[in-house]
CSV table of C-alpha atoms in Angstrom, one decimal:
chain,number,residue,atom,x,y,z
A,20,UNK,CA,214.2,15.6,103.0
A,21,UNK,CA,211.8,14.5,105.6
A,22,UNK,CA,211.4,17.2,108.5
A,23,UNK,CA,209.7,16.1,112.1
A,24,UNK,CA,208.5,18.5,114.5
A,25,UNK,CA,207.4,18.1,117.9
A,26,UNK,CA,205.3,20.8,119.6
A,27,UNK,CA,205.7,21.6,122.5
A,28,UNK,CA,209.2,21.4,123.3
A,29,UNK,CA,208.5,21.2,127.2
A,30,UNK,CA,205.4,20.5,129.3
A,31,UNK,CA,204.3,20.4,132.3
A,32,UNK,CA,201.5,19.5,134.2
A,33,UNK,CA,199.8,18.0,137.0
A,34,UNK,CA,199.9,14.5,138.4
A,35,UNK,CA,196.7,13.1,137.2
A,36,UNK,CA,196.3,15.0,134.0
A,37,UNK,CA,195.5,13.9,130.7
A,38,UNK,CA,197.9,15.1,128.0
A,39,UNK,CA,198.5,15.6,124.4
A,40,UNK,CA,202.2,15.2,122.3
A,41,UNK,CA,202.2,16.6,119.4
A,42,UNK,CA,204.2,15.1,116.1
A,43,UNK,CA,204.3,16.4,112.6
A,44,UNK,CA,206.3,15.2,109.7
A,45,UNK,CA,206.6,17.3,106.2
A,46,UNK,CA,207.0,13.8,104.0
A,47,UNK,CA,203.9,11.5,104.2
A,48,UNK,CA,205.7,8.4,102.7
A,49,UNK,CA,206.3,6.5,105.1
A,50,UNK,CA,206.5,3.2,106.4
A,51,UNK,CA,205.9,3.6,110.3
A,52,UNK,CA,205.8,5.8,112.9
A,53,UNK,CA,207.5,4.9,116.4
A,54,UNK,CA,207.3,6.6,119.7
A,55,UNK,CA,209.9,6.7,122.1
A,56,UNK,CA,210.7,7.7,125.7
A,57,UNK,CA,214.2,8.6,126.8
A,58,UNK,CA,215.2,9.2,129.9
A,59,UNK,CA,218.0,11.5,131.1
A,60,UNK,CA,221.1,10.5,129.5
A,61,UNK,CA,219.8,7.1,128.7
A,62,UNK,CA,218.8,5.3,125.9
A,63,UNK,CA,215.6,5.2,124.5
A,64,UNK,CA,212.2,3.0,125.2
A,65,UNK,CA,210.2,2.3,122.4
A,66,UNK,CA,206.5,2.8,123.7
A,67,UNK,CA,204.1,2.0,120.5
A,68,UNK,CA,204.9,1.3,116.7
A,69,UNK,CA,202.1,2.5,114.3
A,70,UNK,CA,202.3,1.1,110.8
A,71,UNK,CA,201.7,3.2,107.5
A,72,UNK,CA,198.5,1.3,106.7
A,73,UNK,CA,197.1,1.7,110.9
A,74,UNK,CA,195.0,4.9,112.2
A,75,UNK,CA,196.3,4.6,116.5
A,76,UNK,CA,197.5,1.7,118.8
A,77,UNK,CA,197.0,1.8,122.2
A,78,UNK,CA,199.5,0.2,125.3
A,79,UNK,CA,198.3,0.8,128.9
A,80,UNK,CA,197.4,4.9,129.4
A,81,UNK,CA,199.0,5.3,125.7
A,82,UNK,CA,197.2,5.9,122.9
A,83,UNK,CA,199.1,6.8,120.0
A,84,UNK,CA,197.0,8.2,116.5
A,85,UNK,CA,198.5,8.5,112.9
A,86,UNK,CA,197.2,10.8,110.2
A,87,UNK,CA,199.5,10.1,107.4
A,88,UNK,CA,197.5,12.0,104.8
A,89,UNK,CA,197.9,15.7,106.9
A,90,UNK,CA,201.2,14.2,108.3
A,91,UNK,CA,200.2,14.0,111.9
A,92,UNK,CA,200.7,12.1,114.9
A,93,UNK,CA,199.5,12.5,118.6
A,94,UNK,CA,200.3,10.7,121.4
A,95,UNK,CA,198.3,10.9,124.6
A,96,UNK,CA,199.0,10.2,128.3
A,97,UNK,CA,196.0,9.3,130.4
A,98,UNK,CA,196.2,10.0,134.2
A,99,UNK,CA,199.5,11.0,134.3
A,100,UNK,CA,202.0,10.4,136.8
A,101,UNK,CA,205.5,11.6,138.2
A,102,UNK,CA,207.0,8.6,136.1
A,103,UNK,CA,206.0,9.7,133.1
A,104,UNK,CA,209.0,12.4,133.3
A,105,UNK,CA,210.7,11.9,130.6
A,106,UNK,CA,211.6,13.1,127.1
A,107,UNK,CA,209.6,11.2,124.4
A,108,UNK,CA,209.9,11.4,121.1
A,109,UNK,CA,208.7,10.6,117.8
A,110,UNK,CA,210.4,9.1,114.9
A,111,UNK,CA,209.1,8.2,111.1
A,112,UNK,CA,211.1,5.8,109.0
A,113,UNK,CA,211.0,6.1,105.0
A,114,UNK,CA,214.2,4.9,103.6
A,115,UNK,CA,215.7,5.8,106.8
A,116,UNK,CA,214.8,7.0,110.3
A,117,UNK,CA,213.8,10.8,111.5
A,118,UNK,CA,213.3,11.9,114.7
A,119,UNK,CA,211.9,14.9,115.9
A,120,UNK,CA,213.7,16.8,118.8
A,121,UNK,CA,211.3,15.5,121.4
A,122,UNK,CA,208.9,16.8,124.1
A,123,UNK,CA,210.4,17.1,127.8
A,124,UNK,CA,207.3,16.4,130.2
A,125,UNK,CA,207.3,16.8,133.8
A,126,UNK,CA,204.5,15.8,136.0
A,127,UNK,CA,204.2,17.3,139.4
A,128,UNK,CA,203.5,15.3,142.1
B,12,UNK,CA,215.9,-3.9,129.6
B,13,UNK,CA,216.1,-4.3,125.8
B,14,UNK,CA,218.9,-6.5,125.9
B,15,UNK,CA,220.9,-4.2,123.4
B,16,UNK,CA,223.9,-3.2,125.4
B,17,UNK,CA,227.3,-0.7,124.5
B,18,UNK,CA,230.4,-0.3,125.8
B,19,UNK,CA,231.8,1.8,127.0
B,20,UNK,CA,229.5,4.3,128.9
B,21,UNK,CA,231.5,6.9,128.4
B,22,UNK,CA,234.5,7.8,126.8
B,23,UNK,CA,236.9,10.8,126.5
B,24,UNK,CA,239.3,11.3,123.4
B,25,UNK,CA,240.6,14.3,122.0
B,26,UNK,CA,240.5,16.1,118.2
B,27,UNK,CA,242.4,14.2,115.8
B,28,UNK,CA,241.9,10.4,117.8
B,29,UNK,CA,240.2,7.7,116.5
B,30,UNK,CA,237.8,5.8,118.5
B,31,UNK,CA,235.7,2.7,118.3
B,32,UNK,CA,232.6,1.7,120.0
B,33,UNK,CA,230.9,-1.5,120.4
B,34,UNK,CA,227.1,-2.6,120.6
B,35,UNK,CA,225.6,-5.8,121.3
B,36,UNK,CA,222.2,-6.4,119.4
B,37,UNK,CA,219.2,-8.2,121.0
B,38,UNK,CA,219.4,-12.4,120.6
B,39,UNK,CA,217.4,-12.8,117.3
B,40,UNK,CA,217.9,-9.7,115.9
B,41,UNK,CA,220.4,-9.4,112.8
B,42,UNK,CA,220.1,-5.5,112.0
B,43,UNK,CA,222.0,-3.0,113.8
B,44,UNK,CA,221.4,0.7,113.5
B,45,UNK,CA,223.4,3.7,114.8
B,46,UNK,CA,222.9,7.0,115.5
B,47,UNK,CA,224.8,10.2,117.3
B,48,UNK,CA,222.7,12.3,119.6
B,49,UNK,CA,223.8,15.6,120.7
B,50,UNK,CA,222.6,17.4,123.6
B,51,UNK,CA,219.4,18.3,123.1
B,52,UNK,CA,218.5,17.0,119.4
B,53,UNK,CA,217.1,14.2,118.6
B,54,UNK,CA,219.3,11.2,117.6
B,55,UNK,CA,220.5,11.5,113.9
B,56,UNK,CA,220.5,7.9,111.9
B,57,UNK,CA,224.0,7.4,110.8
B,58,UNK,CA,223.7,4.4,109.9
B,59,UNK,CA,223.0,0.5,109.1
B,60,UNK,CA,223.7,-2.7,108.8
B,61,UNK,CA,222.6,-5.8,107.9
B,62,UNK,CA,223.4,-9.5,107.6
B,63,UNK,CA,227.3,-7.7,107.8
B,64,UNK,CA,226.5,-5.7,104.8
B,65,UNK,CA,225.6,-1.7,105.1
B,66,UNK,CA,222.5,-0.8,104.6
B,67,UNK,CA,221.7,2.7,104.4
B,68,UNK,CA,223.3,6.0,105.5
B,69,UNK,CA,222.6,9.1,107.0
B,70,UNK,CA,224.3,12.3,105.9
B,71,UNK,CA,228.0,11.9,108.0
B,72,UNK,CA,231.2,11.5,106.2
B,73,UNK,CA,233.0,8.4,105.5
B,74,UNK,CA,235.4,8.8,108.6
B,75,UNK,CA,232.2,7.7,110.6
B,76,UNK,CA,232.9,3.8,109.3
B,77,UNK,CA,230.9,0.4,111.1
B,78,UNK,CA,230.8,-3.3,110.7
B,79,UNK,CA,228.9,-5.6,111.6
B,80,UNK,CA,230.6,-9.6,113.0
B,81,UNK,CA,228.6,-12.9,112.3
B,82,UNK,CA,227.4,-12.6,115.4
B,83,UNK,CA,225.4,-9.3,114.7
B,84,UNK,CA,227.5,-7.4,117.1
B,85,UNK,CA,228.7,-3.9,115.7
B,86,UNK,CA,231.2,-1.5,116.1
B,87,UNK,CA,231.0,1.9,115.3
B,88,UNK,CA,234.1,3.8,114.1
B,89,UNK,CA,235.3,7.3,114.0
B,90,UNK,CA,238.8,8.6,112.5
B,91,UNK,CA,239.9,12.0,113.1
B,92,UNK,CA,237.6,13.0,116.1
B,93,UNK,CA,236.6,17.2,115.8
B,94,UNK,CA,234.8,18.2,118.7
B,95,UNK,CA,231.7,18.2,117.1
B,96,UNK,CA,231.5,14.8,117.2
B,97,UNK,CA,231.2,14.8,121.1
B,98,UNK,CA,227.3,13.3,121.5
B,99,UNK,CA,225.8,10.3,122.8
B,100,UNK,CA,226.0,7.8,120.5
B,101,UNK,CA,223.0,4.7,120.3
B,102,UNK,CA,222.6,1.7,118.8
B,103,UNK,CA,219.4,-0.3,118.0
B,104,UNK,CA,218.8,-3.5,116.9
B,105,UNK,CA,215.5,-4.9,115.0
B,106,UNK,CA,214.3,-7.9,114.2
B,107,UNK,CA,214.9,-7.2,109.6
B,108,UNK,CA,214.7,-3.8,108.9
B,109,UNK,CA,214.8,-0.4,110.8
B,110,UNK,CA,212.3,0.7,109.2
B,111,UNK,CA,209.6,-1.3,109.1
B,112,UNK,CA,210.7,-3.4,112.5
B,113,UNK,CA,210.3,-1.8,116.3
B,114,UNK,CA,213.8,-1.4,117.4
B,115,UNK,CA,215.4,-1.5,120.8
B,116,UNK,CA,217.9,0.8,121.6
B,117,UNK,CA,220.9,0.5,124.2
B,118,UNK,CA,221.7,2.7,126.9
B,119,UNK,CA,224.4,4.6,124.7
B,120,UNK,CA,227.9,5.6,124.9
B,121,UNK,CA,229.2,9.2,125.9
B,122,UNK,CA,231.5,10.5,123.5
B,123,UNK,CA,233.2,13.8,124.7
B,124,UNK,CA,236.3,14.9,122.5
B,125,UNK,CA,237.7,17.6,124.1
């Protein structure tokens, strides 16, 4: 059964950092790998969608990287800002979808 | 806005109702997924459907039943609510497939069985 871990569970940093989520997944048969953002009691924001066969895409300050082989994914925020507070997450699909438990991030103003 | 929306928002039953949700997928899209999201976890897949057929399932038990109308609107049901199943429950809609399609989630409905 496909396992996905997110380290850490909670950050936080600075307003203007750069920052690093961390994804790992235990089954490397997959067919993509999505990250999300959720908000408080919301729903969630798909951010990027990295295919099996891709090594990163990138949208705006997000840069997303997949390493299917050691069963890795990072995601990294450049410049970050007070909106970024969220809770993102990271889900791999095989024959169905797994999420990890997410990373809550604050940035401080 | 993904235009994916559910109804209601929230919701309050208690053990032993029954309860059905409803979820609108985005125009185009004709898969519907579902998923229960307790506090703090991660959403678990429950599961899917397609073209009004179900495709795929999580590990919940069969009172956890769904269909899906012609016009790829879905409702999620659940018979003989435990307290357990108090969560917040999403739907997302893709394009084909879950799994290989980026999917847009709704805003979620509140479930608390008290």
């Amino acid at each position: 059964k496909q396992e996905v871990t997110q380290i850490p569970a909670a950050l936080s940093v600075p307003e203007g950092e750069n920052l690093v989520l961390n994804c790992s997944f235990t089954d490397s048969a997959i067919y993509n790998l999505q990250w999300f953002r959720q908000d408080p009691g919301k729903g969630l924001t798909s951010l990027l969608l990295i295919q099996s066969s891709q090594r990163e895409q990138t949208s705006g300050r997000l840069n997303a990287s997949l390493d299917k082989s050691s069963g890795r994914s990072t995601l990294y925020i450049a410049a970050s800002q007070p909106g970024d507070s969220a809770t993102y997450l990271c889900a791999v699909t095989g024959n169905q979808f797994y999420f990890g438990t997410g990373t809550s991030l604050t940035v401080i103003p | 806005e993904t235009g994916v929306t559910q109804s209601p928002t929230h919701l309050i039953k208690t053990r032993g109702q029954q309860v059905t949700l409803r979820c609108s997928s985005q125009s185009g899209h004709n898969t519907v997924s579902w998923y229960q999201q307790a506090l703090g976890q991660g959403p678990q897949f429950i599961f899917q459907y397609y073209r009004e057929e179900e495709n795929g399932r999580g590990n919940f038990p069969p009172r956890f039943s769904g269909l899906q109308f012609p016009n790829y609107s879905s409702e999620l049901n659940v018979n003989a609510l435990e307290l357990d199943d108090s969560a917040l429950y999403l739907c997302a809609s893709s394009l084909r497939s879950a799994t290989r399609d980026t999917q847009y989630f709704g805003p979620g409905t509140r479930l608390t069985v008290l």
